[in-house]
Tab-separated table of C-alpha atoms in Angstrom:
chain	number	residue	atom	x	y	z
A	1	MET	CA	6.670	-27.695	-21.790
A	2	ASN	CA	4.249	-27.638	-24.701
A	3	THR	CA	2.442	-30.946	-24.542
A	4	THR	CA	-0.264	-30.462	-27.149
A	5	SER	CA	0.529	-32.647	-30.101
A	6	ALA	CA	-0.751	-32.980	-33.613
A	7	ASN	CA	-2.284	-36.324	-32.660
A	8	ASN	CA	-4.996	-34.734	-30.507
A	9	PRO	CA	-8.385	-34.889	-32.216
A	10	PRO	CA	-9.820	-31.430	-33.044
A	11	LEU	CA	-12.144	-30.126	-30.342
A	12	PRO	CA	-15.853	-29.910	-31.214
A	13	PRO	CA	-16.998	-26.277	-31.607
A	14	THR	CA	-18.242	-24.714	-28.364
A	15	PRO	CA	-21.850	-23.446	-28.501
A	16	ALA	CA	-22.129	-19.704	-27.943
A	17	PHE	CA	-24.593	-20.390	-25.118
A	18	ASN	CA	-21.932	-22.229	-23.100
A	19	MET	CA	-19.539	-19.291	-23.302
A	20	LEU	CA	-22.227	-16.809	-22.345
A	21	ARG	CA	-23.388	-19.042	-19.508
A	22	THR	CA	-19.894	-19.319	-18.022
A	23	LEU	CA	-19.087	-15.628	-18.324
A	24	GLY	CA	-22.533	-14.637	-17.009
A	25	LEU	CA	-22.260	-16.977	-14.050
A	26	VAL	CA	-18.750	-15.867	-13.152
A	27	ALA	CA	-19.647	-12.181	-13.510
A	28	THR	CA	-22.707	-12.615	-11.267
A	29	LEU	CA	-20.706	-14.467	-8.650
A	30	SER	CA	-18.009	-11.803	-8.852
A	31	GLY	CA	-20.576	-9.040	-8.391
A	32	LEU	CA	-22.057	-10.756	-5.344
A	33	LEU	CA	-18.678	-11.304	-3.680
A	34	VAL	CA	-17.402	-7.781	-4.357
A	35	VAL	CA	-20.564	-6.092	-3.082
A	36	LEU	CA	-20.688	-8.380	-0.052
A	37	SER	CA	-17.097	-7.665	0.958
A	38	TYR	CA	-17.648	-3.945	0.370
A	39	GLN	CA	-20.709	-3.954	2.636
A	40	VAL	CA	-18.967	-5.959	5.347
A	41	THR	CA	-15.781	-3.880	5.421
A	42	LEU	CA	-17.307	-0.407	4.922
A	43	PRO	CA	-17.990	0.340	8.625
A	44	MET	CA	-14.493	-0.847	9.572
A	45	ILE	CA	-12.841	1.257	6.857
A	46	GLU	CA	-14.846	4.336	7.918
A	47	ARG	CA	-13.845	3.758	11.540
A	48	ASN	CA	-10.164	3.439	10.546
A	49	LYS	CA	-10.343	6.706	8.592
A	50	GLN	CA	-11.952	8.503	11.539
A	51	GLN	CA	-9.349	7.094	13.921
A	52	ALA	CA	-6.513	8.198	11.628
A	53	ILE	CA	-7.887	11.753	11.506
A	54	GLU	CA	-8.494	11.797	15.271
A	55	LYS	CA	-4.974	10.577	16.005
A	56	ALA	CA	-3.491	13.228	13.710
A	57	LEU	CA	-5.807	15.939	15.113
A	58	TYR	CA	-4.686	15.421	18.711
A	59	LYS	CA	-1.074	15.663	17.551
A	60	VAL	CA	-1.457	18.897	15.576
A	61	VAL	CA	-3.698	20.635	18.099
A	62	PRO	CA	-1.765	20.473	21.395
A	63	GLY	CA	-4.004	20.070	24.431
A	64	ALA	CA	-7.052	18.840	22.508
A	65	VAL	CA	-8.832	15.766	23.866
A	66	GLN	CA	-12.195	16.007	22.104
A	67	ARG	CA	-13.336	17.155	18.716
A	68	LYS	CA	-16.228	18.559	16.747
A	69	ASP	CA	-16.412	18.637	12.952
A	70	PHE	CA	-17.345	21.711	10.953
A	71	VAL	CA	-17.673	22.490	7.300
A	72	ALA	CA	-16.801	25.725	5.522
A	73	ILE	CA	-19.219	26.590	2.742
A	74	GLU	CA	-17.978	29.658	0.895
A	75	GLU	CA	-17.591	32.286	3.658
A	76	ARG	CA	-19.671	30.482	6.302
A	77	ILE	CA	-18.700	27.778	8.765
A	78	GLU	CA	-21.342	25.461	10.154
A	79	LEU	CA	-21.537	22.267	12.129
A	80	LEU	CA	-20.994	19.254	9.927
A	81	ASP	CA	-24.263	17.707	8.845
A	82	THR	CA	-24.543	14.338	7.242
A	83	GLN	CA	-23.565	15.622	3.815
A	84	PRO	CA	-20.287	17.511	3.670
A	85	GLU	CA	-20.225	19.864	0.687
A	86	GLY	CA	-17.376	22.187	1.552
A	87	THR	CA	-13.981	22.192	3.238
A	88	LEU	CA	-13.861	20.087	6.396
A	89	LEU	CA	-12.545	21.577	9.626
A	90	TYR	CA	-11.886	19.584	12.776
A	91	ALA	CA	-12.014	21.676	15.932
A	92	GLY	CA	-10.131	20.349	18.970
A	93	TYR	CA	-11.183	21.185	22.547
A	94	ASP	CA	-9.661	20.533	25.964
A	95	GLN	CA	-11.542	18.802	28.785
A	96	THR	CA	-13.376	21.966	29.812
A	97	GLY	CA	-14.629	22.464	26.255
A	98	GLN	CA	-12.282	25.336	25.461
A	99	LEU	CA	-11.234	25.601	21.796
A	100	LYS	CA	-7.551	24.720	21.449
A	101	GLY	CA	-7.192	24.843	17.692
A	102	ILE	CA	-8.573	23.816	14.328
A	103	ALA	CA	-7.185	21.114	12.085
A	104	LEU	CA	-7.392	21.430	8.307
A	105	GLU	CA	-6.522	19.102	5.496
A	106	THR	CA	-4.268	20.274	2.706
A	107	ALA	CA	-2.384	18.756	-0.211
A	108	ALA	CA	0.177	19.593	-2.892
A	109	ALA	CA	2.319	17.730	-5.394
A	110	GLY	CA	5.539	16.502	-3.819
A	111	TYR	CA	8.501	14.799	-5.483
A	112	GLN	CA	6.856	11.430	-6.193
A	113	ASP	CA	3.158	11.939	-5.623
A	114	VAL	CA	0.681	14.214	-3.864
A	115	ILE	CA	1.518	14.868	-0.204
A	116	ARG	CA	-1.619	15.111	1.957
A	117	LEU	CA	-1.350	16.472	5.443
A	118	LEU	CA	-3.372	17.703	8.367
A	119	TYR	CA	-2.227	20.867	10.113
A	120	GLY	CA	-3.324	22.517	13.307
A	121	TYR	CA	-4.199	26.218	13.347
A	122	ASP	CA	-4.304	28.124	16.611
A	123	PRO	CA	-6.642	31.115	16.098
A	124	TYR	CA	-5.465	32.826	19.309
A	125	CYS	CA	-1.800	33.116	18.329
A	126	GLN	CA	-2.792	33.030	14.637
A	127	CYS	CA	-0.157	30.445	14.010
A	128	ILE	CA	0.287	26.878	12.835
A	129	ARG	CA	0.993	24.484	15.714
A	130	GLY	CA	1.847	21.231	14.001
A	131	ILE	CA	1.647	19.110	10.848
A	132	GLN	CA	0.930	15.420	10.383
A	133	VAL	CA	1.328	13.654	7.059
A	134	LEU	CA	-1.780	11.655	6.148
A	135	LYS	CA	-0.460	10.240	2.900
A	136	MET	CA	2.716	10.585	0.883
A	137	ALA	CA	5.093	8.609	-1.277
A	138	GLU	CA	8.250	10.688	-0.882
A	139	THR	CA	11.636	8.998	-1.282
A	140	PRO	CA	12.577	7.086	1.878
A	141	GLY	CA	15.573	8.649	3.564
A	142	ILE	CA	15.252	11.907	1.585
A	143	GLY	CA	11.762	13.369	1.092
A	144	ASP	CA	10.337	11.577	4.109
A	145	LYS	CA	12.504	13.798	6.309
A	146	ILE	CA	9.509	16.145	6.349
A	147	ILE	CA	8.113	13.718	8.942
A	148	LYS	CA	11.286	12.496	10.606
A	149	ASP	CA	13.548	15.574	10.747
A	150	ALA	CA	13.135	17.102	14.214
A	151	ARG	CA	14.609	20.422	13.091
A	152	PHE	CA	12.066	20.696	10.263
A	153	GLN	CA	9.245	19.891	12.673
A	154	GLN	CA	10.388	22.814	14.866
A	155	ASN	CA	9.143	25.127	12.101
A	156	PHE	CA	5.631	24.238	13.132
A	157	GLU	CA	5.801	24.988	16.833
A	158	ALA	CA	4.432	28.473	16.097
A	159	LEU	CA	4.535	29.242	12.383
A	160	GLU	CA	2.903	32.611	11.903
A	161	ALA	CA	-0.219	32.720	9.690
A	162	ARG	CA	-1.781	36.055	10.661
A	163	MET	CA	-4.853	37.365	8.874
A	164	HIS	CA	-4.292	40.518	6.819
A	165	PRO	CA	-5.947	43.592	8.452
A	166	SER	CA	-8.120	43.935	5.328
A	167	GLY	CA	-9.596	40.483	6.115
A	168	LYS	CA	-8.335	39.006	2.877
A	169	GLY	CA	-5.542	36.457	2.876
A	170	LEU	CA	-2.514	36.435	5.135
A	171	GLN	CA	-0.512	39.421	6.311
A	172	GLN	CA	2.678	37.569	5.401
A	173	ALA	CA	2.719	34.640	3.026
A	174	ILE	CA	4.263	31.417	4.369
A	175	VAL	CA	7.472	30.917	2.423
A	176	PRO	CA	10.283	28.382	2.451
A	177	VAL	CA	13.856	29.597	2.948
A	178	LYS	CA	17.168	27.801	2.514
A	179	GLN	CA	18.272	25.713	5.462
A	180	GLY	CA	19.555	27.881	8.309
A	181	ASN	CA	18.255	31.163	6.852
A	182	LYS	CA	14.996	31.445	8.811
A	183	THR	CA	14.720	34.880	10.384
A	184	GLU	CA	10.963	35.530	10.469
A	185	ALA	CA	8.143	33.637	12.158
A	186	TRP	CA	6.343	33.019	8.847
A	187	GLN	CA	9.321	31.380	7.155
A	188	ILE	CA	9.885	27.632	6.871
A	189	ASP	CA	13.452	26.475	7.233
A	190	ALA	CA	13.688	23.941	4.380
A	191	ILE	CA	15.595	20.656	4.539
A	192	SER	CA	18.658	20.765	2.331
A	193	GLY	CA	18.506	17.743	0.006
A	194	ALA	CA	14.720	17.560	0.293
A	195	THR	CA	13.907	20.951	-1.181
A	196	ILE	CA	10.992	19.784	-3.343
A	197	SER	CA	9.225	18.105	-0.434
A	198	SER	CA	9.875	21.075	1.926
A	199	ASN	CA	8.659	23.555	-0.679
A	200	ALA	CA	5.535	21.470	-1.254
A	201	VAL	CA	4.743	21.660	2.471
A	202	ALA	CA	5.260	25.450	2.482
A	203	ARG	CA	3.176	25.884	-0.670
A	204	MET	CA	0.202	23.891	0.571
A	205	LEU	CA	0.202	25.543	3.999
A	206	ASN	CA	0.347	28.958	2.360
A	207	GLU	CA	-2.382	28.270	-0.188
A	208	THR	CA	-4.828	26.739	2.269
A	209	SER	CA	-4.148	29.342	4.959
A	210	GLN	CA	-4.493	32.289	2.543
A	211	HIS	CA	-7.987	31.037	1.817
A	212	MET	CA	-9.097	29.547	5.118
A	213	VAL	CA	-7.583	31.748	7.861
A	214	PRO	CA	-9.868	34.752	7.144
A	215	ILE	CA	-12.903	32.435	7.106
A	216	ILE	CA	-11.865	30.840	10.408
A	217	MET	CA	-11.235	34.212	12.079
A	218	LYS	CA	-14.600	35.592	10.923
A	219	ASN	CA	-16.502	32.510	12.139
A	220	LEU	CA	-14.538	31.883	15.315
A	221	PRO	CA	-17.473	32.347	17.751
A	222	ILE	CA	-19.335	29.430	16.118
A	223	MET	CA	-16.439	27.100	16.737
A	224	GLU	CA	-15.697	28.357	20.238
A	225	GLN	CA	-18.959	26.909	21.610
A	226	PHE	CA	-18.546	23.296	22.496
B	1	MET	CA	8.291	-25.951	-15.509
B	2	ALA	CA	7.088	-29.526	-15.268
B	3	SER	CA	3.742	-29.531	-13.532
B	4	LEU	CA	2.101	-32.709	-14.745
B	5	PRO	CA	0.267	-31.042	-17.583
B	6	ASN	CA	-2.628	-33.295	-18.416
B	7	GLN	CA	-2.915	-35.964	-15.775
B	8	GLN	CA	-4.409	-35.763	-12.303
B	9	GLU	CA	-1.782	-35.327	-9.636
B	10	THR	CA	-1.957	-37.425	-6.490
B	11	ILE	CA	-1.424	-35.228	-3.455
B	12	THR	CA	1.955	-35.826	-1.852
B	13	LEU	CA	4.270	-33.708	0.269
B	14	ASP	CA	5.950	-32.745	-2.989
B	15	THR	CA	2.730	-31.063	-4.215
B	16	PHE	CA	3.284	-28.471	-1.510
B	17	LEU	CA	7.082	-28.396	-1.300
B	18	ARG	CA	7.611	-27.915	-5.041
B	19	GLY	CA	6.378	-24.329	-4.790
B	20	LEU	CA	8.806	-23.550	-2.024
B	21	TRP	CA	11.918	-24.772	-3.770
B	22	GLN	CA	11.959	-26.446	-7.219
B	23	GLU	CA	9.243	-24.201	-8.655
B	24	ASN	CA	9.713	-21.170	-6.427
B	25	PRO	CA	7.840	-18.425	-8.322
B	26	VAL	CA	10.488	-15.789	-7.619
B	27	PHE	CA	13.849	-17.516	-7.374
B	28	VAL	CA	13.250	-20.154	-10.054
B	29	MET	CA	10.439	-18.981	-12.337
B	30	LEU	CA	11.084	-15.229	-11.945
B	31	LEU	CA	7.341	-14.463	-11.964
B	32	GLY	CA	5.555	-11.555	-10.293
B	33	MET	CA	8.671	-9.366	-10.282
B	34	CYS	CA	6.660	-6.144	-10.002
B	35	PRO	CA	5.616	-6.586	-6.334
B	36	VAL	CA	8.868	-8.436	-5.581
B	37	LEU	CA	10.889	-5.332	-6.381
B	38	ALA	CA	8.394	-2.658	-5.407
B	39	VAL	CA	7.017	-3.537	-1.985
B	40	THR	CA	9.926	-5.339	-0.368
B	41	ASN	CA	11.377	-2.185	1.175
B	42	SER	CA	10.315	-3.464	4.585
B	43	ALA	CA	9.697	-6.906	6.032
B	44	ILE	CA	6.115	-6.155	7.090
B	45	ASN	CA	5.165	-4.907	3.603
B	46	ALA	CA	6.741	-8.019	2.093
B	47	LEU	CA	4.830	-10.296	4.474
B	48	ALA	CA	1.522	-8.517	3.855
B	49	MET	CA	1.969	-8.653	0.079
B	50	GLY	CA	2.972	-12.320	0.252
B	51	LEU	CA	-0.077	-13.261	2.319
B	52	ALA	CA	-2.437	-11.196	0.147
B	53	SER	CA	-1.083	-12.823	-3.024
B	54	THR	CA	-1.318	-16.280	-1.442
B	55	PHE	CA	-4.963	-15.730	-0.529
B	56	VAL	CA	-5.797	-14.560	-4.058
B	57	LEU	CA	-3.838	-17.445	-5.578
B	58	VAL	CA	-5.476	-20.169	-3.479
B	59	ALA	CA	-9.016	-18.720	-3.632
B	60	SER	CA	-9.032	-17.958	-7.368
B	61	ASN	CA	-7.365	-21.215	-8.355
B	62	SER	CA	-9.796	-23.198	-6.202
B	63	LEU	CA	-12.700	-21.621	-8.048
B	64	VAL	CA	-11.010	-22.212	-11.407
B	65	SER	CA	-10.460	-25.854	-10.442
B	66	LEU	CA	-14.087	-26.290	-9.341
B	67	MET	CA	-15.332	-24.779	-12.592
B	68	ARG	CA	-12.751	-26.406	-14.852
B	69	HIS	CA	-15.304	-28.528	-16.727
B	70	PHE	CA	-17.596	-25.536	-17.321
B	71	ILE	CA	-15.081	-23.027	-18.657
B	72	PRO	CA	-14.880	-23.185	-22.465
B	73	LYS	CA	-11.339	-22.782	-23.784
B	74	GLN	CA	-12.278	-19.699	-25.806
B	75	VAL	CA	-13.324	-17.600	-22.827
B	76	ARG	CA	-10.975	-19.031	-20.214
B	77	ILE	CA	-8.609	-16.039	-19.895
B	78	ALA	CA	-11.509	-13.599	-19.466
B	79	THR	CA	-13.040	-15.922	-16.874
B	80	TYR	CA	-9.779	-16.291	-14.928
B	81	ILE	CA	-9.224	-12.537	-14.910
B	82	ILE	CA	-12.740	-11.880	-13.560
B	83	ILE	CA	-12.237	-14.492	-10.838
B	84	ILE	CA	-8.801	-13.143	-9.877
B	85	ALA	CA	-9.996	-9.509	-9.929
B	86	THR	CA	-12.872	-10.441	-7.603
B	87	PHE	CA	-10.588	-11.870	-4.955
B	88	VAL	CA	-8.121	-8.993	-5.337
B	89	THR	CA	-10.936	-6.506	-4.690
B	90	MET	CA	-11.918	-8.468	-1.585
B	91	VAL	CA	-8.316	-8.406	-0.320
B	92	ASP	CA	-8.129	-4.694	-1.109
B	93	TYR	CA	-11.151	-3.979	1.127
B	94	ALA	CA	-9.906	-6.362	3.809
B	95	ILE	CA	-6.525	-4.634	4.066
B	96	GLN	CA	-8.214	-1.224	4.279
B	97	ALA	CA	-10.343	-2.606	7.102
B	98	ILE	CA	-7.320	-4.074	8.922
B	99	SER	CA	-4.934	-1.112	8.679
B	100	LEU	CA	-4.971	2.052	6.593
B	101	GLU	CA	-1.275	2.524	7.274
B	102	LEU	CA	-0.462	-0.817	5.696
B	103	TYR	CA	-2.835	-0.058	2.822
B	104	ASN	CA	-1.067	3.234	2.109
B	105	ALA	CA	2.338	1.561	2.304
B	106	LEU	CA	1.386	-1.100	-0.236
B	107	GLY	CA	-0.081	1.540	-2.555
B	108	ALA	CA	-1.262	0.420	-5.974
B	109	PHE	CA	0.454	-2.957	-5.691
B	110	ILE	CA	-2.534	-4.619	-4.049
B	111	GLN	CA	-4.692	-3.865	-7.091
B	112	LEU	CA	-1.840	-4.963	-9.337
B	113	ILE	CA	-2.070	-8.521	-7.948
B	114	VAL	CA	-4.711	-8.931	-10.689
B	115	VAL	CA	-1.981	-8.983	-13.307
B	116	ASN	CA	0.519	-11.029	-11.304
B	117	CYS	CA	1.509	-13.685	-13.840
B	118	MET	CA	2.236	-16.155	-11.049
B	119	ILE	CA	-1.523	-16.348	-10.347
B	120	LEU	CA	-2.784	-16.396	-13.930
B	121	GLY	CA	0.006	-18.848	-14.789
B	122	ARG	CA	-1.073	-21.245	-12.037
B	123	ALA	CA	-4.704	-21.017	-13.147
B	124	GLU	CA	-3.785	-21.848	-16.735
B	125	ALA	CA	-1.083	-24.438	-16.114
B	126	TYR	CA	-2.393	-26.214	-13.023
B	127	ALA	CA	-5.801	-25.328	-11.585
B	128	SER	CA	-7.636	-25.686	-14.903
B	129	LYS	CA	-6.509	-29.330	-15.096
B	130	GLN	CA	-6.298	-30.551	-11.513
B	131	ARG	CA	-8.727	-31.501	-8.761
B	132	LEU	CA	-9.616	-29.072	-5.976
B	133	GLY	CA	-7.497	-30.743	-3.260
B	134	ALA	CA	-4.298	-30.779	-5.288
B	135	THR	CA	-4.943	-27.210	-6.474
B	136	ILE	CA	-5.302	-25.908	-2.916
B	137	ILE	CA	-2.165	-27.701	-1.679
B	138	ASN	CA	-0.143	-26.615	-4.711
B	139	GLY	CA	-1.433	-23.037	-4.422
B	140	LEU	CA	-0.488	-22.923	-0.736
B	141	GLY	CA	2.999	-24.171	-1.624
B	142	ILE	CA	3.487	-21.625	-4.394
B	143	GLY	CA	2.079	-18.888	-2.130
B	144	ALA	CA	4.423	-19.912	0.680
B	145	GLY	CA	7.330	-19.861	-1.782
B	146	PHE	CA	6.335	-16.376	-2.966
B	147	THR	CA	5.945	-15.081	0.610
B	148	PHE	CA	9.276	-16.654	1.571
B	149	ALA	CA	11.018	-14.961	-1.368
B	150	LEU	CA	9.430	-11.592	-0.605
B	151	LEU	CA	10.506	-11.911	3.026
B	152	CYS	CA	14.061	-12.797	1.959
B	153	LEU	CA	14.220	-9.488	0.101
B	154	GLY	CA	12.252	-7.448	2.635
B	155	ILE	CA	14.306	-8.554	5.644
B	156	VAL	CA	17.663	-7.809	4.013
B	157	ARG	CA	16.507	-4.464	2.589
B	158	GLU	CA	14.976	-3.288	5.856
B	159	ILE	CA	18.006	-4.272	7.937
B	160	LEU	CA	20.496	-2.598	5.592
B	161	GLY	CA	18.351	0.337	4.479
B	162	ALA	CA	16.655	1.303	7.724
B	163	GLY	CA	18.561	-0.538	10.446
B	164	SER	CA	15.400	-2.198	11.704
B	165	LEU	CA	13.410	-5.421	11.354
B	166	PHE	CA	9.600	-5.466	11.383
B	167	GLY	CA	9.842	-1.876	12.601
B	168	PHE	CA	12.060	-2.687	15.613
B	169	ASP	CA	15.278	-0.718	15.735
B	170	LEU	CA	18.276	-3.070	15.652
B	171	PHE	CA	21.411	-0.982	15.851
B	172	GLY	CA	20.590	2.208	17.751
B	173	ASP	CA	21.439	5.773	16.769
B	174	GLN	CA	25.003	5.019	15.721
B	175	PHE	CA	23.854	3.116	12.635
B	176	GLN	CA	24.048	4.996	9.343
B	177	PRO	CA	21.329	3.420	7.154
B	178	TRP	CA	22.260	2.371	3.644
B	179	VAL	CA	19.330	4.222	2.105
B	180	VAL	CA	19.852	2.921	-1.440
B	181	MET	CA	18.690	-0.476	-0.195
B	182	ILE	CA	15.122	0.719	0.353
B	183	LEU	CA	15.114	2.633	-2.940
B	184	PRO	CA	14.328	0.818	-6.225
B	185	PRO	CA	17.998	0.046	-7.107
B	186	GLY	CA	18.347	-1.749	-3.766
B	187	GLY	CA	15.561	-4.102	-4.845
B	188	PHE	CA	17.565	-5.125	-7.905
B	189	PHE	CA	20.813	-5.521	-5.911
B	190	VAL	CA	19.216	-7.740	-3.274
B	191	LEU	CA	17.235	-9.789	-5.807
B	192	GLY	CA	20.425	-10.317	-7.816
B	193	ALA	CA	22.306	-11.450	-4.717
B	194	TRP	CA	19.579	-13.925	-3.727
B	195	LEU	CA	19.347	-15.312	-7.279
B	196	LEU	CA	23.098	-15.798	-7.265
B	197	LEU	CA	22.934	-17.670	-3.980
B	198	PHE	CA	20.025	-19.898	-5.036
B	199	ASN	CA	21.556	-20.715	-8.397
B	200	TRP	CA	24.892	-21.508	-6.787
B	201	LEU	CA	23.161	-23.843	-4.307
B	202	ARG	CA	21.256	-25.534	-7.106
B	203	THR	CA	24.304	-26.007	-9.320
B	204	ARG	CA	26.257	-27.416	-6.395
B	205	ARG	CA	23.469	-29.859	-5.546
B	206	GLU	CA	23.168	-30.986	-9.160
B	207	ALA	CA	26.926	-31.466	-9.400
B	208	LYS	CA	26.890	-33.598	-6.248
B	209	LEU	CA	24.002	-35.633	-7.621
B	210	LEU	CA	25.928	-36.320	-10.805
B	211	GLU	CA	28.993	-37.308	-8.801
B	212	THR	CA	27.069	-39.852	-6.762
B	213	GLU	CA	25.368	-41.236	-9.861
B	214	GLY	CA	28.731	-41.859	-11.497
B	215	ALA	CA	29.840	-40.691	-14.918
B	216	PRO	CA	27.964	-37.682	-16.255
B	217	HIS	CA	25.488	-38.252	-19.058
B	218	ASP	CA	25.328	-36.207	-22.230
B	219	GLY	CA	23.328	-33.006	-21.968
C-alpha cells in the first residue's frame, strides 16, 4: 500500500505564501458556498418549521382550522410582533373565529435526550386536549410509546389543569401514576416499561402549566378576539 | 486497497464498479462505520444518509482533484477538511429544507459526515492524484457502494425490527416486531451477518478462480 520509496528525490521546500494562498482561497470559497446555501435554504427551512408547528397545532387543539400567534412577556400576553422575546403561544380558532384552544411548547429531559412537545390547552374546560412530540430520541419500541401507545394518548383527551383559586399555579399538580392506577382527572397513567419517558411528559406538562395557565386565564379576552 | 497510487487512471467501467464490490467502503474496507451502525434503523434513513454522503464525497473530491496541483502537501489535510465541511454544511441545510422529519431522524450524523474516513480517505488516496473525470466516476462508485451497504442494513433492520419497509407496513397487526434490530445491538448483528455473507462469497469465488487456474500458488 505504501508506495513512497527511498529513491524519491526530496521535495523542494514549499514557500509559506503558497500555503497561505491555498488555505485562504479554500476558506473564502467555503465561506461563499456556506453563506449562499444558507441564504437559499432559509425561507424553505422557516416554512417547514411553520408547517410542522401548524400540523401539530391542529392535532392538539381539536376543531381549530386557523391560528394566531401570541407571546407571553412576564404576566402579559400580546400579539406576536416580529421579535419574539417571551414564551410563544399559538391560539387555534374554528371557522367562525371562536377560540378553540391554545398550544404551548414544552420540553424536559427524557431517557436519551430532551423531549420537546406541543400541547393543546383548552381554557374553557381548563384541561389539556392533546400532545404532539416535536422532537425526541427515545428508544424505539420502548420510550417512543409516548407517541404510539393509544392508551397513553387517552390521558390527554381531557387532562385537568385547573388554575388555583388564588391565581397562582395549578389547583392540582399534574402527576404520573403507575399503569392502571389513574383515579383522578389530573393524573397521567404511565406506560409500564417506559416510566422515564412517561414521567418526563408529566413533569414538563406540570411545570409549564403551573407557570402558564394562570397567565393564559388572566389574559384570555385578548386571545378570544380573532 | 490498490487504487493506482501515483499514475493517472484511464476511465473504464471498473473505475465505477470497484467501489460497489472490490473496494466497497463498508463490506470490504470497513470505513465510515459510525453512520453505518447508527442511522440504518430504517431503510429511508439509510438511503438519505447514503445519498448525502455520496454528494459530499463526489463534490469534495472533485474540488480536491481540480485543486490538486495547488494544494501543498503540508496543508493538505486542513484543506480537505475545510472542503468537506463546506459540502456537509450545504447538505445539512438542504436536508432541513427538504424535510425536517428526516433531518430530526438523522440527528447529528449529517454533521458527522465531515469526519467520515471514507471521504477523507478518498481525497487523500485518489482525488489528490487523479484527474477530475476519473475522480467523479470513482466517487460515484464508492458512494453507490456505501449507499448499497447502508440499504442492505437498513432494509433488514426495518423489516425485522418494525415489520415495515420504507414506512409501509408489511405484516399487519399480527407481527411482533423484533425491537432489538432497530436498537444499536441490532446494527452490529446485521452488519456481522452481511460481512459473513460477503466474505463467504468472496472466499468461494477466489477458491473457484484458483481451481480453474490449476494448482494453487504459494501465498
